[in-house]
């Protein structure tokens, strides 16, 4: 009996380290951030493998059942989804344009159809904005600003679009101020405030992806965004390609509105039901996300996210 219990505990422990690395402080260590992004699928795979192993091996059955128990707890855990239906007063669109490769005409049509107040364009520098201007309806009156990467870095490509972030602001917001934010991120970030936004501050952010060599930097940049939000005196919006899903504990510190349900935003070449929701619009300080939509953007490897906040 004791041997069976020990084997069950070993199986449960191994599954817990794989599926819930937060328990042992590994959620910011490569490769766990990538595994976390796929946690539901990974847990389902562990469950299937454990069930098969339990059926074919009596000796391995206790460990397999322990692993299966953990995987089912992970699958049963409620995912964060805090859209709050109600009237919206601010519409934000996030569209990563994939180093300027997105179709500017398609993006212009999205803007004409939905007329967002603030548009956040990760990986859009001056060359992409120039191409977009040729397709935009002048009557929309958008003001464009863009921020370059704050300093050279060996992981940042020398590209006129890739490490930049652009913001478009509708004229209805009045005399807003848009300025680069030097928080310490490797890519260009922007802050939008003033005008009819009142005390609302918008951060257009693009933390690096948690790939080998940048996992620690990814975690640090999420902390920088969280610190920006914590220091804000009023309502906040964090919008951009955050390279983070609701499975990552760090997303909760950036705001509310990260939704696991609905289409993935990356990679766009995969079916809409498959992939990762890494592009977000998050509200905070009393400003809630009322609704979100995921929109296709031809030419980009991301889908766009349209959110209404109020």
PDB file of N, CA and C in Angstrom, residues 21-22 25-33 36 210 214-223 226 249-250:
ATOM      1  N   UNK A  21       4.086  24.783 -13.039  1.00  0.00           N
ATOM      2  CA  UNK A  21       5.439  25.128 -12.596  1.00  0.00           C
ATOM      3  C   UNK A  21       5.471  26.274 -11.586  1.00  0.00           C
ATOM      4  N   UNK A  22       4.353  27.034 -11.474  1.00  0.00           N
ATOM      5  CA  UNK A  22       4.284  28.092 -10.471  1.00  0.00           C
ATOM      6  C   UNK A  22       4.493  27.544  -9.058  1.00  0.00           C
ATOM      7  N   UNK A  25       8.200  27.624  -8.560  1.00  0.00           N
ATOM      8  CA  UNK A  25       8.918  28.811  -8.995  1.00  0.00           C
ATOM      9  C   UNK A  25       9.608  28.708 -10.339  1.00  0.00           C
ATOM     10  N   UNK A  26       9.086  27.872 -11.243  1.00  0.00           N
ATOM     11  CA  UNK A  26       9.723  27.691 -12.548  1.00  0.00           C
ATOM     12  C   UNK A  26       9.000  28.392 -13.686  1.00  0.00           C
ATOM     13  N   UNK A  27       7.927  29.126 -13.369  1.00  0.00           N
ATOM     14  CA  UNK A  27       7.093  29.657 -14.448  1.00  0.00           C
ATOM     15  C   UNK A  27       7.795  30.722 -15.284  1.00  0.00           C
ATOM     16  N   UNK A  28       8.945  31.243 -14.797  1.00  0.00           N
ATOM     17  CA  UNK A  28       9.683  32.242 -15.551  1.00  0.00           C
ATOM     18  C   UNK A  28      10.993  31.681 -16.097  1.00  0.00           C
ATOM     19  N   UNK A  29      11.142  30.390 -16.053  1.00  0.00           N
ATOM     20  CA  UNK A  29      12.371  29.729 -16.507  1.00  0.00           C
ATOM     21  C   UNK A  29      12.086  28.919 -17.761  1.00  0.00           C
ATOM     22  N   UNK A  30      12.916  29.103 -18.798  1.00  0.00           N
ATOM     23  CA  UNK A  30      12.729  28.350 -20.027  1.00  0.00           C
ATOM     24  C   UNK A  30      12.891  26.851 -19.752  1.00  0.00           C
ATOM     25  N   UNK A  31      12.003  25.979 -20.326  1.00  0.00           N
ATOM     26  CA  UNK A  31      10.989  26.252 -21.339  1.00  0.00           C
ATOM     27  C   UNK A  31       9.569  26.396 -20.785  1.00  0.00           C
ATOM     28  N   UNK A  32       9.438  26.588 -19.475  1.00  0.00           N
ATOM     29  CA  UNK A  32       8.096  26.561 -18.892  1.00  0.00           C
ATOM     30  C   UNK A  32       7.168  27.657 -19.392  1.00  0.00           C
ATOM     31  N   UNK A  33       7.626  28.889 -19.663  1.00  0.00           N
ATOM     32  CA  UNK A  33       6.665  29.861 -20.201  1.00  0.00           C
ATOM     33  C   UNK A  33       6.010  29.409 -21.504  1.00  0.00           C
ATOM     34  N   UNK A  36       3.540  26.680 -20.597  1.00  0.00           N
ATOM     35  CA  UNK A  36       2.347  27.252 -19.982  1.00  0.00           C
ATOM     36  C   UNK A  36       1.372  27.786 -21.018  1.00  0.00           C
ATOM     37  N   UNK A 210       9.066  34.872 -24.912  1.00  0.00           N
ATOM     38  CA  UNK A 210       9.895  34.070 -23.995  1.00  0.00           C
ATOM     39  C   UNK A 210      10.637  32.941 -24.697  1.00  0.00           C
ATOM     40  N   UNK A 214      15.866  34.884 -24.105  1.00  0.00           N
ATOM     41  CA  UNK A 214      15.094  36.075 -23.759  1.00  0.00           C
ATOM     42  C   UNK A 214      14.035  35.803 -22.690  1.00  0.00           C
ATOM     43  N   UNK A 215      14.008  34.612 -22.124  1.00  0.00           N
ATOM     44  CA  UNK A 215      12.965  34.293 -21.154  1.00  0.00           C
ATOM     45  C   UNK A 215      13.040  35.203 -19.932  1.00  0.00           C
ATOM     46  N   UNK A 216      14.238  35.419 -19.413  1.00  0.00           N
ATOM     47  CA  UNK A 216      14.386  36.318 -18.276  1.00  0.00           C
ATOM     48  C   UNK A 216      13.998  37.735 -18.624  1.00  0.00           C
ATOM     49  N   UNK A 217      14.369  38.189 -19.820  1.00  0.00           N
ATOM     50  CA  UNK A 217      13.994  39.522 -20.282  1.00  0.00           C
ATOM     51  C   UNK A 217      12.485  39.643 -20.410  1.00  0.00           C
ATOM     52  N   UNK A 218      11.831  38.608 -20.931  1.00  0.00           N
ATOM     53  CA  UNK A 218      10.362  38.581 -21.039  1.00  0.00           C
ATOM     54  C   UNK A 218       9.727  38.788 -19.666  1.00  0.00           C
ATOM     55  N   UNK A 219      10.186  38.054 -18.672  1.00  0.00           N
ATOM     56  CA  UNK A 219       9.639  38.180 -17.326  1.00  0.00           C
ATOM     57  C   UNK A 219       9.877  39.586 -16.772  1.00  0.00           C
ATOM     58  N   UNK A 220      11.063  40.130 -17.004  1.00  0.00           N
ATOM     59  CA  UNK A 220      11.378  41.473 -16.516  1.00  0.00           C
ATOM     60  C   UNK A 220      10.481  42.521 -17.173  1.00  0.00           C
ATOM     61  N   UNK A 221      10.215  42.355 -18.464  1.00  0.00           N
ATOM     62  CA  UNK A 221       9.397  43.347 -19.158  1.00  0.00           C
ATOM     63  C   UNK A 221       7.939  43.284 -18.708  1.00  0.00           C
ATOM     64  N   UNK A 222       7.435  42.097 -18.397  1.00  0.00           N
ATOM     65  CA  UNK A 222       6.098  42.017 -17.812  1.00  0.00           C
ATOM     66  C   UNK A 222       6.062  42.755 -16.474  1.00  0.00           C
ATOM     67  N   UNK A 223       7.118  42.635 -15.699  1.00  0.00           N
ATOM     68  CA  UNK A 223       7.196  43.361 -14.424  1.00  0.00           C
ATOM     69  C   UNK A 223       7.202  44.874 -14.658  1.00  0.00           C
ATOM     70  N   UNK A 226       3.662  45.882 -15.357  1.00  0.00           N
ATOM     71  CA  UNK A 226       2.909  45.835 -14.106  1.00  0.00           C
ATOM     72  C   UNK A 226       3.253  47.029 -13.218  1.00  0.00           C
ATOM     73  N   UNK A 249       0.721  33.621 -15.092  1.00  0.00           N
ATOM     74  CA  UNK A 249       0.281  34.363 -13.921  1.00  0.00           C
ATOM     75  C   UNK A 249       0.573  35.850 -14.063  1.00  0.00           C
ATOM     76  N   UNK A 250       1.627  36.209 -14.791  1.00  0.00           N
ATOM     77  CA  UNK A 250       2.000  37.609 -14.925  1.00  0.00           C
ATOM     78  C   UNK A 250       0.970  38.467 -15.628  1.00  0.00           C
TER      79      UNK A 250
END
